[in-house]
Coordinates of C-alpha atoms and ligand atoms in Angstrom, one line a residue:
X1 CA 17.9 20.4 -2.8
X2 CA 17.4 16.8 -1.9
X3 CA 13.7 16.3 -2.1
X4 CA 12.4 13.7 0.4
X5 CA 8.8 15.0 0.6
X6 CA 7.2 12.8 -2.1
X7 CA 4.3 11.8 0.1
X8 CA 3.2 15.5 0.0
X9 CA 3.5 15.6 -3.8
X10 CA 5.9 13.7 -6.0
X11 CA 8.6 15.8 -7.5
X12 CA 9.9 16.1 -10.1
X13 CA 7.5 14.5 -12.6
X14 CA 8.5 12.4 -15.6
X15 CA 9.6 14.6 -18.5
X16 CA 6.6 13.6 -20.6
X17 CA 4.2 15.0 -18.0
X18 CA 5.8 18.5 -18.4
X19 CA 5.8 18.2 -22.1
X20 CA 2.1 17.1 -22.3
X21 CA 1.0 19.9 -20.1
X22 CA 3.0 22.5 -22.1
X23 CA 1.5 21.1 -25.3
X24 CA -2.0 21.0 -23.9
X25 CA -1.7 24.6 -22.5
X26 CA -0.7 25.9 -25.9
X27 CA -2.8 23.8 -28.2
X28 CA -5.8 22.2 -26.4
X29 CA -6.7 24.5 -23.5
X30 CA -10.3 25.2 -24.6
X31 CA -13.3 24.6 -22.4
X32 CA -14.0 20.8 -22.4
X33 CA -17.6 19.8 -23.1
X34 CA -18.7 23.3 -23.8
X35 CA -18.2 23.7 -27.6
X36 CA -19.1 21.7 -30.6
X37 CA -16.0 22.7 -32.5
X38 CA -13.2 20.3 -33.3
X39 CA -10.7 21.4 -30.6
X40 CA -13.3 21.2 -27.8
X41 CA -14.2 17.7 -29.1
X42 CA -10.5 16.8 -29.0
X43 CA -10.1 18.0 -25.4
X44 CA -13.3 16.0 -24.5
X45 CA -11.8 12.9 -26.1
X46 CA -8.6 13.3 -24.1
X47 CA -10.6 13.6 -20.9
X48 CA -12.7 10.5 -21.7
X49 CA -9.5 8.5 -22.6
X50 CA -8.0 9.6 -19.2
X51 CA -11.0 8.3 -17.3
X52 CA -10.8 4.9 -19.2
X53 CA -7.0 4.8 -18.6
X54 CA -7.5 5.2 -14.9
X55 CA -10.1 2.5 -14.7
X56 CA -8.0 0.1 -16.7
X57 CA -4.9 1.0 -14.6
X58 CA -6.7 0.1 -11.4
X59 CA -8.1 -3.0 -13.1
X60 CA -11.7 -1.9 -12.2
X61 CA -14.9 -3.7 -13.0
X62 CA -16.0 -3.6 -16.6
X63 CA -18.7 -1.1 -15.6
X64 CA -16.4 1.0 -13.4
X65 CA -16.4 4.8 -14.1
X66 CA -13.9 7.4 -13.1
X67 CA -14.9 10.8 -12.0
X68 CA -12.2 13.5 -12.2
X69 CA -12.0 16.1 -9.5
X70 CA -9.5 18.8 -8.6
X71 CA -8.0 16.7 -5.8
X72 CA -8.4 13.6 -3.7
X73 CA -9.8 15.8 -0.9
X74 CA -12.6 16.9 -3.2
X75 CA -13.2 13.3 -4.2
X76 CA -13.5 12.3 -0.5
X77 CA -16.0 15.1 0.0
X78 CA -18.0 14.0 -3.0
X79 CA -18.0 10.3 -2.1
X80 CA -18.7 10.6 1.6
X81 CA -21.0 13.5 1.2
X82 CA -22.8 11.7 -1.6
X83 CA -23.9 8.7 0.5
X84 CA -27.4 8.4 1.8
X85 CA -26.6 8.6 5.5
X86 CA -28.8 7.4 8.3
X87 CA -28.5 7.8 12.1
X88 CA -28.2 4.0 12.5
X89 CA -25.1 3.8 10.2
X90 CA -22.1 2.1 11.7
X91 CA -18.9 3.5 10.1
X92 CA -15.4 2.0 10.6
X93 CA -12.2 3.8 9.7
X94 CA -8.6 2.7 10.1
X95 CA -6.4 4.7 12.6
X96 CA -4.4 5.8 9.6
X97 CA -7.0 8.0 7.9
X98 CA -6.1 11.4 6.6
X99 CA -8.2 14.5 7.4
X100 CA -9.4 14.4 3.8
X101 CA -11.6 11.5 5.2
X102 CA -11.8 12.3 9.0
X103 CA -12.8 15.9 8.8
X104 CA -15.5 15.1 6.2
X105 CA -16.8 12.2 8.3
X106 CA -16.7 14.4 11.4
X107 CA -18.9 17.1 9.7
X108 CA -21.3 14.5 8.5
X109 CA -21.5 12.8 11.8
X110 CA -22.5 16.0 13.5
X111 CA -25.2 16.4 10.9
X112 CA -26.6 12.8 10.9
X113 CA -25.5 11.4 14.3
X114 CA -24.0 8.0 13.1
X115 CA -21.3 6.2 14.9
X116 CA -17.7 6.1 13.8
X117 CA -15.3 3.5 15.3
X118 CA -11.6 2.9 14.7
X119 CA -10.5 -0.5 13.5
X120 CA -8.2 -2.2 16.1
X121 CA -4.5 -1.7 15.7
X122 CA -1.7 -3.5 17.3
X123 CA 0.3 -0.7 19.0
X124 CA 3.5 -2.6 18.8
X125 CA 3.5 -3.8 15.2
X126 CA 1.4 -0.9 14.0
X127 CA -0.6 -3.4 12.0
X128 CA -4.3 -3.9 11.9
X129 CA -5.4 -6.6 14.4
X130 CA -7.7 -8.8 12.2
X131 CA -8.8 -11.0 15.1
X132 CA -10.1 -8.0 17.1
X133 CA -11.5 -6.4 13.9
X134 CA -13.6 -9.5 13.2
X135 CA -15.0 -9.2 16.7
X136 CA -15.7 -5.5 16.2
X137 CA -17.7 -6.4 13.1
X138 CA -19.6 -9.2 14.9
X139 CA -20.6 -6.8 17.7
X140 CA -21.5 -3.9 15.4
X141 CA -21.8 -4.9 11.8
X142 CA -20.4 -2.2 9.5
X143 CA -22.6 -0.3 7.0
X144 CA -19.7 1.9 5.8
X145 CA -16.0 1.0 5.8
X146 CA -13.3 3.6 5.0
X147 CA -9.7 2.5 4.7
X148 CA -6.6 4.2 3.5
X149 CA -4.6 1.9 1.2
X150 CA -1.2 3.2 2.3
X151 CA -0.5 5.2 5.4
X152 CA 0.9 8.7 4.7
X153 CA 2.6 8.6 8.1
X154 CA 4.2 5.1 8.4
X155 CA 4.2 3.9 4.8
X156 CA 2.3 0.7 5.8
X157 CA 0.3 -0.9 3.0
X158 CA -3.0 -2.0 4.6
X159 CA -4.6 -5.4 4.0
X160 CA -7.8 -3.8 2.8
X161 CA -8.9 -6.8 0.9
X162 CA -8.8 -9.0 4.0
X163 CA -10.6 -6.4 6.1
X164 CA -13.2 -5.8 3.4
X165 CA -13.8 -9.6 3.2
X166 CA -14.2 -9.8 7.0
X167 CA -16.9 -7.1 6.7
X168 CA -18.6 -8.6 3.7
X169 CA -21.4 -10.4 5.6
X170 CA -23.1 -7.1 6.3
X171 CA -22.5 -5.7 2.7
X172 CA -21.1 -2.4 3.7
X173 CA -20.2 0.4 1.3
X174 CA -16.4 0.1 1.0
X175 CA -14.3 3.2 0.3
X176 CA -10.6 3.0 -0.3
X177 CA -8.3 6.1 -0.1
X178 CA -5.6 5.3 -2.7
X179 CA -4.0 8.8 -2.6
X180 CA -0.7 7.3 -1.5
X181 CA -0.9 4.1 -3.5
X182 CA -2.3 4.2 -7.1
X183 CA 0.7 4.0 -9.3
X184 CA 3.0 2.6 -6.6
X185 CA 1.1 -0.4 -5.1
X186 CA -0.5 -2.9 -7.5
X187 CA -4.3 -2.9 -7.2
X188 CA -7.0 -5.0 -8.8
X189 CA -10.5 -3.7 -8.2
X190 CA -12.2 -6.2 -10.5
X191 CA -14.6 -8.3 -8.5
X192 CA -13.1 -6.8 -5.3
X193 CA -15.3 -5.7 -2.5
X194 CA -14.7 -2.0 -3.2
X195 CA -17.3 0.6 -4.1
X196 CA -15.2 3.7 -4.4
X197 CA -11.4 4.1 -4.9
X198 CA -10.1 7.6 -4.4
X199 CA -6.9 8.7 -6.1
X200 CA -4.6 11.8 -6.3
X201 CA -3.0 12.6 -9.6
X202 CA 0.0 14.4 -8.1
X203 CA 1.2 11.8 -5.7
X204 CA 2.1 8.2 -6.5
X205 CA 0.9 8.5 -10.1
X206 CA 3.4 11.3 -10.8
X207 CA 0.9 13.5 -12.5
X208 CA 0.4 17.2 -11.8
X209 CA -1.3 19.0 -9.0
X210 CA -4.9 20.0 -9.7
X211 CA -6.3 16.6 -10.7
X212 CA -7.6 13.6 -8.8
X213 CA -10.8 11.7 -8.5
X214 CA -12.5 8.5 -7.7
X215 CA -13.4 5.2 -9.4
X216 CA -17.0 4.2 -8.9
X217 CA -16.3 0.4 -9.1
X218 CA -19.7 -1.0 -8.4
X219 CA -22.0 1.6 -9.9
X220 CA -23.4 2.9 -6.6
X221 CA -25.4 6.1 -7.1
X222 CA -24.1 9.1 -5.2
X223 CA -26.1 12.3 -4.4
X224 CA -24.7 15.4 -5.9
X225 CA -22.5 17.4 -3.6
X226 CA -21.3 20.0 -6.2
X227 CA -23.8 21.9 -8.4
X228 CA -23.3 23.9 -11.5
X229 CA -22.9 23.9 -15.2
X230 CA -21.8 20.7 -17.0
X231 CA -22.3 22.0 -20.6
X232 CA -25.3 19.6 -21.0
X233 CA -29.0 19.8 -20.5
X234 CA -28.7 23.5 -19.6
X235 CA -32.4 24.2 -19.2
X236 CA -32.8 21.6 -16.5
X237 CA -32.0 22.8 -12.9
X238 CA -31.4 19.2 -11.8
X239 CA -27.9 17.8 -12.0
X240 CA -27.7 15.1 -14.7
X241 CA -26.1 12.3 -12.9
X242 CA -26.3 9.5 -15.4
X243 CA -22.7 9.9 -16.5
X244 CA -19.4 10.9 -14.7
X245 CA -19.6 14.5 -16.1
X246 CA -22.6 15.1 -14.0
X247 CA -20.4 15.0 -10.9
X248 CA -17.9 17.4 -12.5
X249 CA -19.6 20.8 -12.7
X250 CA -17.5 23.8 -13.7
X251 CA -14.7 24.2 -16.3
X252 CA -12.3 21.4 -16.4
X253 CA -8.5 21.6 -15.9
X254 CA -7.5 20.2 -19.3
X255 CA -3.8 20.9 -18.8
X256 CA -3.8 18.9 -15.6
X257 CA -5.8 16.1 -17.3
X258 CA -3.3 16.0 -20.1
X259 CA -0.5 15.7 -17.5
X260 CA -2.3 12.8 -15.8
X261 CA -2.9 11.2 -19.1
X262 CA 0.9 11.4 -19.8
X263 CA 1.8 10.2 -16.3
X264 CA -0.4 7.1 -16.9
X265 CA 1.3 6.5 -20.3
X266 CA 4.6 6.4 -18.5
X267 CA 3.5 3.0 -17.1
X268 CA 3.9 1.5 -20.6
X269 CA 7.6 1.7 -19.9
X270 CA 7.8 1.1 -16.1
X271 CA 6.0 -1.3 -13.9
X272 CA 4.2 -0.5 -10.7
X273 CA 5.7 -3.5 -9.1
X274 CA 9.3 -2.4 -10.0
X275 CA 8.6 1.1 -8.6
X276 CA 7.4 -0.4 -5.3
X277 CA 10.3 -2.8 -5.0
X278 CA 12.8 -0.1 -5.7
X279 CA 11.3 2.1 -2.9
X280 CA 11.2 -0.8 -0.5
X281 CA 14.8 -1.7 -1.1
X282 CA 16.0 2.0 -0.7
X283 CA 13.9 2.2 2.5
X284 CA 15.3 -1.0 3.9
X285 CA 18.9 0.2 3.3
X286 CA 18.1 3.6 4.9
X287 CA 16.7 1.9 8.0
X288 CA 19.8 -0.3 8.2
X289 CA 22.0 2.8 8.3
X290 CA 19.7 4.7 10.7
X291 CA 19.7 1.7 13.1
X292 CA 23.4 2.5 13.8
X293 CA 22.5 6.0 15.1
X294 CA 21.8 5.9 18.8
X295 CA 19.2 8.7 19.1
X296 CA 16.9 7.9 16.2
X297 CA 13.4 6.6 16.9
X298 CA 11.8 4.9 14.0
X299 CA 8.0 4.4 13.6
X300 CA 8.2 1.5 11.4
X301 CA 5.4 -1.1 10.8
X302 CA 6.6 -4.6 11.7
X303 CA 6.0 -6.2 8.3
X304 CA 7.7 -5.7 5.0
X305 CA 4.6 -4.5 3.3
X306 CA 5.5 -0.8 3.1
X307 CA 6.1 2.0 0.6
X308 CA 9.0 4.5 0.7
X309 CA 7.5 6.6 3.5
X310 CA 9.4 6.5 6.9
X311 CA 8.6 8.5 10.0
X312 CA 11.2 9.1 12.6
X313 CA 12.3 11.4 15.4
X314 CA 15.7 12.4 16.9
X315 CA 15.8 12.2 20.7
X316 CA 16.3 15.6 22.2
X317 CA 14.8 17.5 19.3
X318 CA 11.3 18.6 18.2
X319 CA 10.4 17.2 14.8
X320 CA 10.0 20.7 13.4
X321 CA 13.5 21.6 14.5
X322 CA 15.0 18.6 12.8
X323 CA 13.2 19.6 9.6
X324 CA 14.6 23.1 9.9
X325 CA 18.2 21.9 10.4
X326 CA 17.9 19.5 7.5
X327 CA 16.5 22.3 5.3
X328 CA 18.8 25.2 6.3
X329 CA 22.1 23.3 6.9
X330 CA 21.7 20.5 4.4
X331 CA 19.1 21.5 1.8
X332 CA 17.1 18.4 2.5
X333 CA 13.3 18.8 2.2
X334 CA 11.2 16.6 4.5
X335 CA 7.8 17.1 6.1
X336 CA 7.4 17.4 9.9
X337 CA 4.4 17.5 12.2
X338 CA 1.2 15.4 12.3
X339 CA 0.8 15.1 8.5
X340 CA -3.0 15.6 8.5
X341 CA -3.4 12.2 10.3
X342 CA -5.5 12.9 13.4
X343 CA -5.8 9.3 14.8
X344 CA -2.4 7.5 14.4
X345 CA -0.3 9.7 16.7
X346 CA -1.7 8.3 19.9
X347 CA -0.2 5.0 18.8
X348 CA 3.1 6.5 17.8
X349 CA 3.2 8.5 21.1
X350 CA 5.0 11.3 19.3
X351 CA 3.2 14.3 20.8
X352 CA 6.3 15.1 22.9
X353 CA 8.1 15.6 19.6
X354 CA 5.4 17.6 17.9
X355 CA 4.7 14.7 15.5
X356 CA 7.3 13.0 13.3
X357 CA 9.9 13.8 10.7
X358 CA 8.6 12.1 7.6
X359 CA 11.1 11.1 5.0
X360 CA 9.3 10.0 1.8
X361 CA 11.2 8.5 -1.1
X362 CA 10.1 8.7 -4.7
X363 CA 10.8 7.3 -8.1
X364 CA 13.8 9.6 -8.5
X365 CA 15.4 9.3 -5.1
X366 CA 18.9 8.0 -5.1
X367 CA 21.0 6.0 -2.6
X368 CA 23.5 8.9 -2.6
X369 CA 20.8 11.3 -1.4
X370 CA 19.8 9.0 1.4
X371 CA 23.5 8.7 2.4
X372 CA 23.6 12.5 2.7
X373 CA 20.4 12.4 4.9
X374 CA 22.0 9.8 7.1
X375 CA 25.1 11.9 7.5
X376 CA 23.0 15.0 8.4
X377 CA 21.0 13.0 11.0
X378 CA 24.3 11.6 12.3
X379 CA 25.6 15.1 12.9
X380 CA 22.4 15.9 14.8
X381 CA 22.6 12.7 16.9
X382 CA 26.2 13.5 17.9
X383 CA 25.5 17.1 18.8
X384 CA 25.3 17.8 22.6
X385 CA 21.8 18.2 23.9
Ligands
LIG401 N1 -5.5 10.8 1.5 C1 -4.2 10.6 1.9 C2 -3.8 9.3 2.5 C3 -3.2 11.6 1.7 O1 -2.0 11.4 2.1 C4 -3.6 12.8 1.2 C5 -2.7 13.9 1.0 O2 -1.6 14.0 1.6 C6 -5.0 13.0 0.8 C7 -5.9 12.0 1.0 C8 -5.4 14.3 0.2 O3 -4.8 14.5 -1.0 P1 -4.9 16.0 -1.7 O4 -4.3 16.9 -0.8 O5 -4.2 15.8 -3.0 O6 -6.3 16.3 -1.9

């Protein structure tokens, strides 16, 4: 199989991730924070180290704290659900947001009645229109700003820093969804206007499924969204929220944490910048070849600030049918449809195709694999309608 669905989850993982998980599963899989014996302390130590690793990796503020959750989606629920919402709140989102953000906001909006507005996007370049956005902020100053760092549909890397700076006058709470970026796009949260940075262990970090979280970069207090045992202060029915563990009730997935820890260690040998440049170069070459095919429609942001995600369609075919042909006839795995992105498709005007065919490259994608993809698409393009 040629795996080009890395935006769903990166696959395979670095060998050391499998090894660390196997080892943890066999020698460390006790209940973290629940026992006072040596092995439980060792597991706790690994979890604490992983939290610190994540904060260092994202160059967070000195006081930044990482909360580990089972996925980025749960982290979005905890961060958004944990804010003190008011009816007068003015929320802005980019048109690239994932349903991990949008469905949560929609539910909260029904409950609290605040307004959610999309940031302006240039429909031709598929880039955020900063001039119009500054006007939006002038007209209705933001109290909460939610931005995905990298679009899981177009691969565009968003200028979050610039947008957050445009918004700074009204001191909004700024939330960045880094599910498609941490580990692939360099990020420095230190002194940056970011309150919460959400990450997914199993995507661009090349860790396992079952672990994600958020970095609380500026020490804002969140209300608890999840309740239950934390292994501490058990006679108290209030959640103890003075430390990250207070936001992590229930037994921890120590094998996944060990995998994430190993995935982060891998960056002692490779650099984020090199990973990104490699994906960008492969994507550039792929586009060059696809441009020779007459029936390919590319949904490509105008700038070069992209990761290895590329959405396309083949004229005359539904996106889902292209995916099926690639799978059955060529053993090429891609994702098709709307990719949990409810807002962006009105700009792509891809509804007639049932969404897009999303090709997403990864650390282990080769030029030869992309050549086979181009040949498969070429065959489709030359088929009679
Ligand atoms: N945010 C973005 C931008 C994503 O692409 C995804 C997953 O595709 C998520 C959030 C949710 O991640 P998870 O499914 O791991 O919870």
